[in-house]
Tab-separated table of N, CA and C and ligand atoms in Angstrom:
chain	number	residue	atom	x	y	z
A	138	UNK	N	134.586	35.342	18.872
A	138	UNK	CA	135.851	35.061	19.543
A	138	UNK	C	136.719	36.314	19.660
A	139	UNK	N	136.730	37.122	18.592
A	139	UNK	CA	137.464	38.392	18.680
A	139	UNK	C	136.930	39.234	19.841
A	140	UNK	N	135.591	39.261	19.983
A	140	UNK	CA	134.976	40.032	21.065
A	140	UNK	C	135.458	39.523	22.412
A	141	UNK	N	135.544	38.229	22.499
A	141	UNK	CA	135.951	37.627	23.761
A	141	UNK	C	137.372	38.054	24.120
A	142	UNK	N	138.226	38.095	23.113
A	142	UNK	CA	139.616	38.533	23.345
A	142	UNK	C	139.642	39.968	23.841
A	143	UNK	N	138.813	40.781	23.229
A	143	UNK	CA	138.761	42.188	23.599
A	143	UNK	C	138.340	42.331	25.056
A	144	UNK	N	137.294	41.587	25.424
A	144	UNK	CA	136.814	41.638	26.808
A	144	UNK	C	137.920	41.215	27.768
A	145	UNK	N	138.632	40.166	27.392
A	145	UNK	CA	139.733	39.693	28.233
A	145	UNK	C	140.757	40.792	28.466
A	146	UNK	N	141.108	41.473	27.379
A	146	UNK	CA	142.123	42.532	27.508
A	146	UNK	C	141.629	43.707	28.334
A	147	UNK	N	140.341	44.034	28.157
A	147	UNK	CA	139.791	45.143	28.939
A	147	UNK	C	139.812	44.783	30.425
A	148	UNK	N	139.404	43.561	30.737
A	148	UNK	CA	139.415	43.113	32.139
A	148	UNK	C	140.823	43.190	32.712
A	149	UNK	N	141.772	42.697	31.923
A	149	UNK	CA	143.156	42.681	32.362
A	149	UNK	C	143.648	44.099	32.658
A	150	UNK	N	143.282	45.016	31.746
A	150	UNK	CA	143.702	46.410	31.917
A	150	UNK	C	143.082	46.986	33.185
A	151	UNK	N	141.790	46.712	33.405
A	151	UNK	CA	141.120	47.257	34.585
A	151	UNK	C	141.737	46.697	35.863
A	152	UNK	N	142.037	45.399	35.843
A	152	UNK	CA	142.639	44.788	37.028
A	152	UNK	C	143.999	45.415	37.302
A	153	UNK	N	144.797	45.595	36.233
A	153	UNK	CA	146.143	46.097	36.496
A	153	UNK	C	146.149	47.589	36.834
A	154	UNK	N	145.153	48.333	36.346
A	154	UNK	CA	145.083	49.744	36.748
A	154	UNK	C	144.660	49.839	38.216
A	155	UNK	N	143.657	49.030	38.559
A	155	UNK	CA	143.173	48.944	39.937
A	155	UNK	C	142.846	50.287	40.548
A	156	UNK	N	141.895	50.378	41.402
A	156	UNK	CA	141.598	51.665	42.032
A	156	UNK	C	142.670	51.945	43.069
A	157	UNK	N	142.727	51.099	44.069
A	157	UNK	CA	143.748	51.244	45.090
A	157	UNK	C	144.456	49.906	45.214
A	158	UNK	N	145.737	49.958	45.466
A	158	UNK	CA	146.445	48.684	45.560
A	158	UNK	C	146.238	48.064	46.934
A	159	UNK	N	146.494	46.778	46.980
A	159	UNK	CA	146.419	46.040	48.241
A	159	UNK	C	147.831	45.730	48.708
A	160	UNK	N	148.040	45.907	49.996
A	160	UNK	CA	149.364	45.626	50.543
A	160	UNK	C	149.233	44.836	51.840
A	161	UNK	N	150.271	44.103	52.147
A	161	UNK	CA	150.335	43.470	53.467
A	161	UNK	C	150.667	44.541	54.495
A	162	UNK	N	150.068	44.395	55.689
A	162	UNK	CA	150.364	45.322	56.775
A	162	UNK	C	150.669	44.499	57.998
A	163	UNK	N	151.914	44.533	58.419
A	163	UNK	CA	152.261	43.779	59.620
A	163	UNK	C	153.595	44.271	60.139
A	164	UNK	N	153.971	43.691	61.253
A	164	UNK	CA	155.107	44.190	62.011
A	164	UNK	C	155.678	42.979	62.751
A	165	UNK	N	156.952	42.698	62.617
A	165	UNK	CA	157.449	41.468	63.240
A	165	UNK	C	157.651	41.590	64.748
A	166	UNK	N	157.397	42.792	65.289
A	166	UNK	CA	157.401	42.932	66.740
A	166	UNK	C	156.154	42.242	67.303
A	167	UNK	N	155.043	42.367	66.546
A	167	UNK	CA	153.787	41.754	67.000
A	167	UNK	C	153.669	40.314	66.529
A	168	UNK	N	154.170	40.026	65.324
A	168	UNK	CA	154.054	38.678	64.781
A	168	UNK	C	155.326	38.351	63.997
A	169	UNK	N	156.096	37.412	64.528
A	169	UNK	CA	157.373	37.051	63.932
A	169	UNK	C	157.260	36.600	62.482
A	170	UNK	N	156.077	36.150	62.063
A	170	UNK	CA	155.880	35.680	60.688
A	170	UNK	C	155.944	36.825	59.674
A	171	UNK	N	156.021	38.067	60.170
A	171	UNK	CA	156.159	39.234	59.278
A	171	UNK	C	157.628	39.520	58.964
A	172	UNK	N	158.546	38.772	59.570
A	172	UNK	CA	159.970	39.058	59.432
A	172	UNK	C	160.523	38.760	58.054
A	173	UNK	N	161.841	38.673	57.966
A	173	UNK	CA	162.498	38.458	56.670
A	173	UNK	C	161.943	37.223	55.961
A	174	UNK	N	161.725	36.148	56.732
A	174	UNK	CA	161.091	34.966	56.129
A	174	UNK	C	159.590	35.130	56.274
A	175	UNK	N	159.021	35.835	55.326
A	175	UNK	CA	157.622	36.255	55.431
A	175	UNK	C	156.684	35.092	55.145
A	176	UNK	N	155.796	34.819	56.095
A	176	UNK	CA	154.812	33.747	55.896
A	176	UNK	C	153.494	34.404	55.494
A	177	UNK	N	153.372	34.655	54.193
A	177	UNK	CA	152.255	35.481	53.729
A	177	UNK	C	150.900	34.854	54.024
A	178	UNK	N	150.840	33.517	54.127
A	178	UNK	CA	149.544	32.874	54.379
A	178	UNK	C	148.977	33.223	55.751
A	179	UNK	N	149.806	33.785	56.616
A	179	UNK	CA	149.287	34.172	57.937
A	179	UNK	C	148.653	35.556	57.933
A	180	UNK	N	148.711	36.232	56.785
A	180	UNK	CA	148.235	37.617	56.758
A	180	UNK	C	147.258	37.828	55.604
A	181	UNK	N	146.398	38.829	55.773
A	181	UNK	CA	145.567	39.239	54.634
A	181	UNK	C	146.068	40.590	54.160
A	182	UNK	N	145.916	40.836	52.876
A	182	UNK	CA	146.333	42.133	52.352
A	182	UNK	C	145.158	43.105	52.466
A	183	UNK	N	145.471	44.339	52.762
A	183	UNK	CA	144.454	45.376	52.898
A	183	UNK	C	144.527	46.328	51.724
A	184	UNK	N	143.374	46.873	51.357
A	184	UNK	CA	143.356	47.879	50.307
A	184	UNK	C	143.831	49.200	50.912
A	185	UNK	N	144.757	49.856	50.243
A	185	UNK	CA	145.251	51.142	50.751
A	185	UNK	C	144.138	52.189	50.603
A	186	UNK	N	144.147	53.172	51.479
A	186	UNK	CA	143.006	54.083	51.521
A	186	UNK	C	142.976	55.090	50.389
A	187	UNK	N	144.085	55.395	49.753
A	187	UNK	CA	143.958	56.273	48.590
A	187	UNK	C	144.902	55.859	47.481
A	188	UNK	N	144.747	56.509	46.331
A	188	UNK	CA	145.457	56.030	45.148
A	188	UNK	C	146.924	56.430	45.140
A	189	UNK	N	147.253	57.412	45.947
A	189	UNK	CA	148.612	57.930	45.919
A	189	UNK	C	149.507	57.134	46.885
A	190	UNK	N	149.386	55.809	46.794
A	190	UNK	CA	150.110	54.976	47.744
A	190	UNK	C	150.827	53.831	47.046
A	191	UNK	N	151.887	53.391	47.663
A	191	UNK	CA	152.596	52.205	47.207
A	191	UNK	C	152.635	51.236	48.380
A	192	UNK	N	153.043	49.999	48.083
A	192	UNK	CA	153.300	49.070	49.180
A	192	UNK	C	154.740	49.297	49.632
A	193	UNK	N	154.967	49.151	50.903
A	193	UNK	CA	156.300	49.371	51.422
A	193	UNK	C	156.712	48.288	52.396
A	194	UNK	N	158.029	48.154	52.487
A	194	UNK	CA	158.587	47.255	53.490
A	194	UNK	C	159.766	47.971	54.112
A	195	UNK	N	159.770	48.049	55.410
A	195	UNK	CA	160.861	48.720	56.110
A	195	UNK	C	161.671	47.698	56.892
A	196	UNK	N	162.972	47.703	56.674
A	196	UNK	CA	163.860	46.813	57.427
A	196	UNK	C	164.799	47.680	58.245
A	197	UNK	N	164.752	47.534	59.550
A	197	UNK	CA	165.606	48.356	60.401
A	197	UNK	C	166.996	47.750	60.529
A	198	UNK	N	167.912	48.558	61.026
A	198	UNK	CA	169.258	48.036	61.254
A	198	UNK	C	169.206	47.075	62.440
A	199	UNK	N	170.067	46.054	62.443
A	199	UNK	CA	170.039	45.094	63.559
A	199	UNK	C	170.298	45.788	64.893
A	200	UNK	N	169.544	45.400	65.926
A	200	UNK	CA	169.807	45.902	67.273
A	200	UNK	C	171.034	45.190	67.829
A	201	UNK	N	171.450	45.593	69.035
A	201	UNK	CA	172.649	44.987	69.620
A	201	UNK	C	172.539	43.474	69.752
A	202	UNK	N	171.324	42.993	70.046
A	202	UNK	CA	171.147	41.536	70.178
A	202	UNK	C	170.895	40.854	68.830
A	203	UNK	N	171.010	41.589	67.739
A	203	UNK	CA	170.875	40.991	66.413
A	203	UNK	C	169.456	41.000	65.854
A	204	UNK	N	168.496	41.459	66.663
A	204	UNK	CA	167.103	41.463	66.201
A	204	UNK	C	166.909	42.540	65.135
A	205	UNK	N	166.210	42.172	64.059
A	205	UNK	CA	165.980	43.103	62.956
A	205	UNK	C	164.484	43.363	62.823
A	206	UNK	N	164.103	44.600	62.986
A	206	UNK	CA	162.685	44.962	62.877
A	206	UNK	C	162.248	45.053	61.425
A	207	UNK	N	161.107	44.455	61.118
A	207	UNK	CA	160.557	44.508	59.763
A	207	UNK	C	159.105	44.964	59.856
A	208	UNK	N	158.743	45.919	59.015
A	208	UNK	CA	157.353	46.366	58.947
A	208	UNK	C	156.912	46.387	57.496
A	209	UNK	N	155.670	46.014	57.259
A	209	UNK	CA	155.094	46.081	55.904
A	209	UNK	C	153.812	46.870	55.993
A	210	UNK	N	153.590	47.729	55.005
A	210	UNK	CA	152.371	48.537	55.049
A	210	UNK	C	152.158	49.256	53.727
A	211	UNK	N	151.019	49.960	53.658
A	211	UNK	CA	150.805	50.909	52.574
A	211	UNK	C	151.682	52.114	52.883
A	212	UNK	N	152.234	52.731	51.858
A	212	UNK	CA	153.069	53.906	52.070
A	212	UNK	C	152.474	55.074	51.298
A	213	UNK	N	152.201	56.151	51.999
A	213	UNK	CA	151.632	57.335	51.374
A	213	UNK	C	152.764	58.183	50.797
A	214	UNK	N	152.736	58.391	49.488
A	214	UNK	CA	153.842	59.111	48.834
A	214	UNK	C	154.041	60.476	49.479
A	215	UNK	N	155.289	60.831	49.695
A	215	UNK	CA	155.608	62.127	50.292
A	215	UNK	C	155.655	62.115	51.808
A	216	UNK	N	155.419	60.959	52.454
A	216	UNK	CA	155.345	61.008	53.915
A	216	UNK	C	156.697	60.889	54.621
A	217	UNK	N	157.745	60.436	53.939
A	217	UNK	CA	159.063	60.433	54.585
A	217	UNK	C	159.945	61.479	53.901
A	218	UNK	N	160.443	62.446	54.660
A	218	UNK	CA	161.206	63.518	54.026
A	218	UNK	C	162.478	63.023	53.355
A	219	UNK	N	162.636	63.375	52.095
A	219	UNK	CA	163.909	63.132	51.417
A	219	UNK	C	164.124	61.732	50.886
A	220	UNK	N	163.139	60.824	51.011
A	220	UNK	CA	163.391	59.464	50.526
A	220	UNK	C	163.114	59.368	49.027
A	221	UNK	N	163.871	58.510	48.374
A	221	UNK	CA	163.672	58.198	46.959
A	221	UNK	C	162.504	57.196	46.875
A	222	UNK	N	161.415	57.612	46.259
A	222	UNK	CA	160.201	56.785	46.276
A	222	UNK	C	160.036	55.925	45.035
A	223	UNK	N	161.089	55.795	44.211
A	223	UNK	CA	160.975	54.890	43.063
A	223	UNK	C	160.945	53.449	43.580
A	224	UNK	N	160.376	52.562	42.761
A	224	UNK	CA	160.300	51.155	43.164
A	224	UNK	C	161.691	50.592	43.387
A	225	UNK	N	161.806	49.765	44.412
A	225	UNK	CA	163.099	49.209	44.767
A	225	UNK	C	163.412	49.604	46.199
A	226	UNK	N	164.617	49.344	46.623
A	226	UNK	CA	164.976	49.570	48.017
A	226	UNK	C	165.943	50.742	48.155
A	227	UNK	N	165.702	51.546	49.166
A	227	UNK	CA	166.520	52.738	49.385
A	227	UNK	C	166.792	52.890	50.880
A	228	UNK	N	168.015	53.252	51.209
A	228	UNK	CA	168.295	53.580	52.607
A	228	UNK	C	167.740	54.950	52.917
A	229	UNK	N	167.236	55.082	54.110
A	229	UNK	CA	166.663	56.365	54.515
A	229	UNK	C	167.136	56.706	55.918
A	230	UNK	N	167.570	57.948	56.105
A	230	UNK	CA	167.960	58.433	57.438
A	230	UNK	C	167.020	59.578	57.792
A	231	UNK	N	166.314	59.404	58.879
A	231	UNK	CA	165.403	60.466	59.305
A	231	UNK	C	166.218	61.650	59.811
A	232	UNK	N	166.091	62.810	59.172
A	232	UNK	CA	166.918	63.951	59.585
A	232	UNK	C	166.671	64.380	61.019
A	233	UNK	N	165.498	64.095	61.583
A	233	UNK	CA	165.235	64.606	62.923
A	233	UNK	C	165.848	63.744	64.032
A	234	UNK	N	166.030	62.436	63.812
A	234	UNK	CA	166.616	61.642	64.896
A	234	UNK	C	167.649	60.612	64.419
A	235	UNK	N	168.040	60.693	63.144
A	235	UNK	CA	169.030	59.775	62.566
A	235	UNK	C	168.575	58.317	62.566
A	236	UNK	N	167.286	58.072	62.736
A	236	UNK	CA	166.774	56.704	62.594
A	236	UNK	C	167.047	56.250	61.161
A	237	UNK	N	167.657	55.065	60.998
A	237	UNK	CA	168.053	54.587	59.674
A	237	UNK	C	167.354	53.272	59.359
A	238	UNK	N	166.860	53.141	58.131
A	238	UNK	CA	166.225	51.886	57.727
A	238	UNK	C	166.355	51.719	56.223
A	239	UNK	N	166.231	50.469	55.799
A	239	UNK	CA	166.151	50.184	54.377
A	239	UNK	C	164.663	50.104	54.050
A	240	UNK	N	164.225	50.931	53.120
A	240	UNK	CA	162.800	50.973	52.803
A	240	UNK	C	162.616	50.626	51.333
A	241	UNK	N	161.745	49.641	51.092
A	241	UNK	CA	161.509	49.170	49.729
A	241	UNK	C	160.089	49.536	49.316
A	242	UNK	N	159.942	49.989	48.067
A	242	UNK	CA	158.625	50.329	47.543
A	242	UNK	C	158.315	49.469	46.327
A	243	UNK	N	157.039	49.218	46.124
A	243	UNK	CA	156.583	48.558	44.910
A	243	UNK	C	155.125	48.921	44.718
A	244	UNK	N	154.622	48.738	43.514
A	244	UNK	CA	153.282	49.267	43.248
A	244	UNK	C	152.335	48.280	42.570
A	245	UNK	N	152.440	47.007	42.931
A	245	UNK	CA	151.440	46.060	42.466
A	245	UNK	C	150.818	45.371	43.679
A	246	UNK	N	149.619	44.833	43.516
A	246	UNK	CA	148.911	44.227	44.647
A	246	UNK	C	149.765	43.207	45.382
A	247	UNK	N	149.803	43.343	46.689
A	247	UNK	CA	150.469	42.381	47.585
A	247	UNK	C	151.930	42.150	47.238
A	248	UNK	N	152.583	43.198	46.714
A	248	UNK	CA	153.970	43.032	46.281
A	248	UNK	C	154.956	43.142	47.432
A	249	UNK	N	154.520	43.615	48.606
A	249	UNK	CA	155.502	43.816	49.687
A	249	UNK	C	155.698	42.526	50.487
A	250	UNK	N	156.134	41.504	49.761
A	250	UNK	CA	156.290	40.192	50.371
A	250	UNK	C	157.727	39.894	50.809
A	251	UNK	N	158.655	39.812	49.849
A	251	UNK	CA	159.977	39.297	50.192
A	251	UNK	C	161.047	40.349	50.133
A	252	UNK	N	162.112	40.036	49.423
A	252	UNK	CA	163.208	40.990	49.336
A	252	UNK	C	162.848	42.110	48.370
A	253	UNK	N	161.917	41.838	47.447
A	253	UNK	CA	161.267	42.832	46.612
A	253	UNK	C	162.088	43.432	45.481
A	254	UNK	N	163.358	43.153	45.386
A	254	UNK	CA	164.119	43.731	44.278
A	254	UNK	C	163.558	43.224	42.952
A	255	UNK	N	163.065	44.128	42.129
A	255	UNK	CA	162.598	43.747	40.801
A	255	UNK	C	161.320	42.931	40.778
A	256	UNK	N	160.676	42.789	41.925
A	256	UNK	CA	159.516	41.919	41.983
A	256	UNK	C	158.341	42.470	41.182
A	257	UNK	N	158.129	43.772	41.244
A	257	UNK	CA	156.978	44.363	40.570
A	257	UNK	C	157.051	44.116	39.067
A	258	UNK	N	158.226	44.325	38.485
A	258	UNK	CA	158.317	44.154	37.044
A	258	UNK	C	158.179	42.682	36.658
A	259	UNK	N	158.638	41.779	37.543
A	259	UNK	CA	158.443	40.357	37.273
A	259	UNK	C	156.966	39.999	37.260
A	260	UNK	N	156.208	40.559	38.185
A	260	UNK	CA	154.776	40.276	38.257
A	260	UNK	C	154.080	40.758	36.987
A	261	UNK	N	154.467	41.913	36.481
A	261	UNK	CA	153.858	42.450	35.266
A	261	UNK	C	154.206	41.552	34.080
A	262	UNK	N	155.464	41.177	33.965
A	262	UNK	CA	155.881	40.290	32.879
A	262	UNK	C	155.102	38.986	32.946
A	263	UNK	N	154.969	38.444	34.142
A	263	UNK	CA	154.249	37.185	34.312
A	263	UNK	C	152.809	37.316	33.829
A	264	UNK	N	152.140	38.406	34.193
A	264	UNK	CA	150.747	38.624	33.778
A	264	UNK	C	150.646	38.644	32.263
A	265	UNK	N	151.581	39.328	31.609
A	265	UNK	CA	151.496	39.440	30.157
A	265	UNK	C	151.809	38.112	29.474
A	266	UNK	N	152.776	37.396	29.984
A	266	UNK	CA	153.101	36.096	29.406
A	266	UNK	C	151.901	35.167	29.548
A	267	UNK	N	151.303	35.178	30.732
A	267	UNK	CA	150.154	34.326	30.986
A	267	UNK	C	149.012	34.655	30.026
A	268	UNK	N	148.728	35.944	29.838
A	268	UNK	CA	147.609	36.306	28.969
A	268	UNK	C	147.920	35.952	27.517
A	269	UNK	N	149.174	36.072	27.114
A	269	UNK	CA	149.556	35.697	25.753
A	269	UNK	C	149.344	34.196	25.541
A	270	UNK	N	149.718	33.403	26.540
A	270	UNK	CA	149.554	31.950	26.436
A	270	UNK	C	148.072	31.594	26.338
A	271	UNK	N	147.254	32.236	27.175
A	271	UNK	CA	145.818	31.946	27.158
A	271	UNK	C	145.216	32.322	25.802
A	272	UNK	N	145.591	33.488	25.297
A	272	UNK	CA	145.063	33.924	23.996
A	272	UNK	C	145.473	32.949	22.890
A	273	UNK	N	146.718	32.536	22.958
A	273	UNK	CA	147.227	31.611	21.949
A	273	UNK	C	146.441	30.296	21.995
A	274	UNK	N	146.212	29.790	23.210
A	274	UNK	CA	145.493	28.529	23.340
A	274	UNK	C	144.060	28.658	22.848
A	275	UNK	N	143.437	29.802	23.106
A	275	UNK	CA	142.062	29.984	22.648
A	275	UNK	C	141.975	30.015	21.136
A	276	UNK	N	142.871	30.744	20.502
A	276	UNK	CA	142.783	30.826	19.041
A	276	UNK	C	143.113	29.464	18.431
A	277	UNK	N	143.967	28.715	19.101
A	277	UNK	CA	144.321	27.372	18.640
A	277	UNK	C	143.109	26.434	18.729
A	278	UNK	N	142.439	26.471	19.855
A	278	UNK	CA	141.320	25.554	20.070
A	278	UNK	C	140.102	25.898	19.220
A	279	UNK	N	139.902	27.209	18.994
A	279	UNK	CA	138.644	27.633	18.371
A	279	UNK	C	138.756	27.888	16.877
A	280	UNK	N	139.940	27.754	16.306
A	280	UNK	CA	140.034	28.084	14.886
A	280	UNK	C	139.869	26.817	14.039
B	170	NAG	C1	166.076	56.945	42.900
B	170	NAG	O1	166.433	55.595	42.730
B	170	NAG	C2	166.482	55.193	41.385
B	170	NAG	C3	166.721	53.693	41.318
B	170	NAG	O2	167.130	53.148	42.523
B	170	NAG	C4	167.584	55.979	40.664
B	170	NAG	O3	167.637	55.586	39.315
B	170	NAG	C5	167.253	57.455	40.764
B	170	NAG	O4	168.302	58.199	40.161
B	170	NAG	C6	167.071	57.859	42.208
B	170	NAG	N1	166.612	59.247	42.251
B	170	NAG	C7	167.150	60.151	43.044
B	170	NAG	C8	166.533	61.499	43.010
B	170	NAG	O5	168.090	59.877	43.761
B	171	NAG	C1	172.827	62.692	63.287
B	171	NAG	O1	174.107	62.288	62.856
B	171	NAG	C2	174.971	63.391	62.536
B	171	NAG	C3	176.257	62.844	61.954
B	171	NAG	O2	176.675	61.690	62.612
B	171	NAG	C4	175.186	64.241	63.802
B	171	NAG	O3	176.003	65.345	63.493
B	171	NAG	C5	173.821	64.731	64.300
B	171	NAG	O4	173.982	65.429	65.507
B	171	NAG	C6	172.878	63.576	64.523
B	171	NAG	N1	171.563	64.111	64.828
B	171	NAG	C7	170.811	63.629	65.814
B	171	NAG	C8	169.474	64.269	65.982
B	171	NAG	O5	171.166	62.717	66.540
């Protein structure tokens, strides 16, 4: 049983380290279900092509008619000049054309779903709580 626990933890560690993360990639110009009210069941998450990537969500400023552009994708670190790439949401102004957007980053699989504030850390906490509960139940049942 101890061995089994060890295997469980190793698996968990490997899953959470992951080679490359998976992110949703969509654009509400092409599919409205990618917008603020994200209908994740309409999309599949893609594995990002390299390890130096996070999931991102870009929310543009409302246009004159009130339409708000939303894009979700893998984000390659260092690709937007001057942006704060820590997890969470940051306003970004492109120095070359003053294009402004709110850009959110997170670094767990399929995390670029909703408003994203604090979502990554919640997912990690959830994983650990779940594994603690499972371990507890196993030792309870088998002892
Ligand atoms: C980036 O954002 C984080 C949290 O939003 C903040 O703590 C940090 O100081 C920021 N870093 C820079 C260089 O602005
Ligand atoms: C961006 O905005 C600043 C301040 O409003 C302005 O001085 C600058 O000319 C703008 N740059 C471009 C490329 O529009």
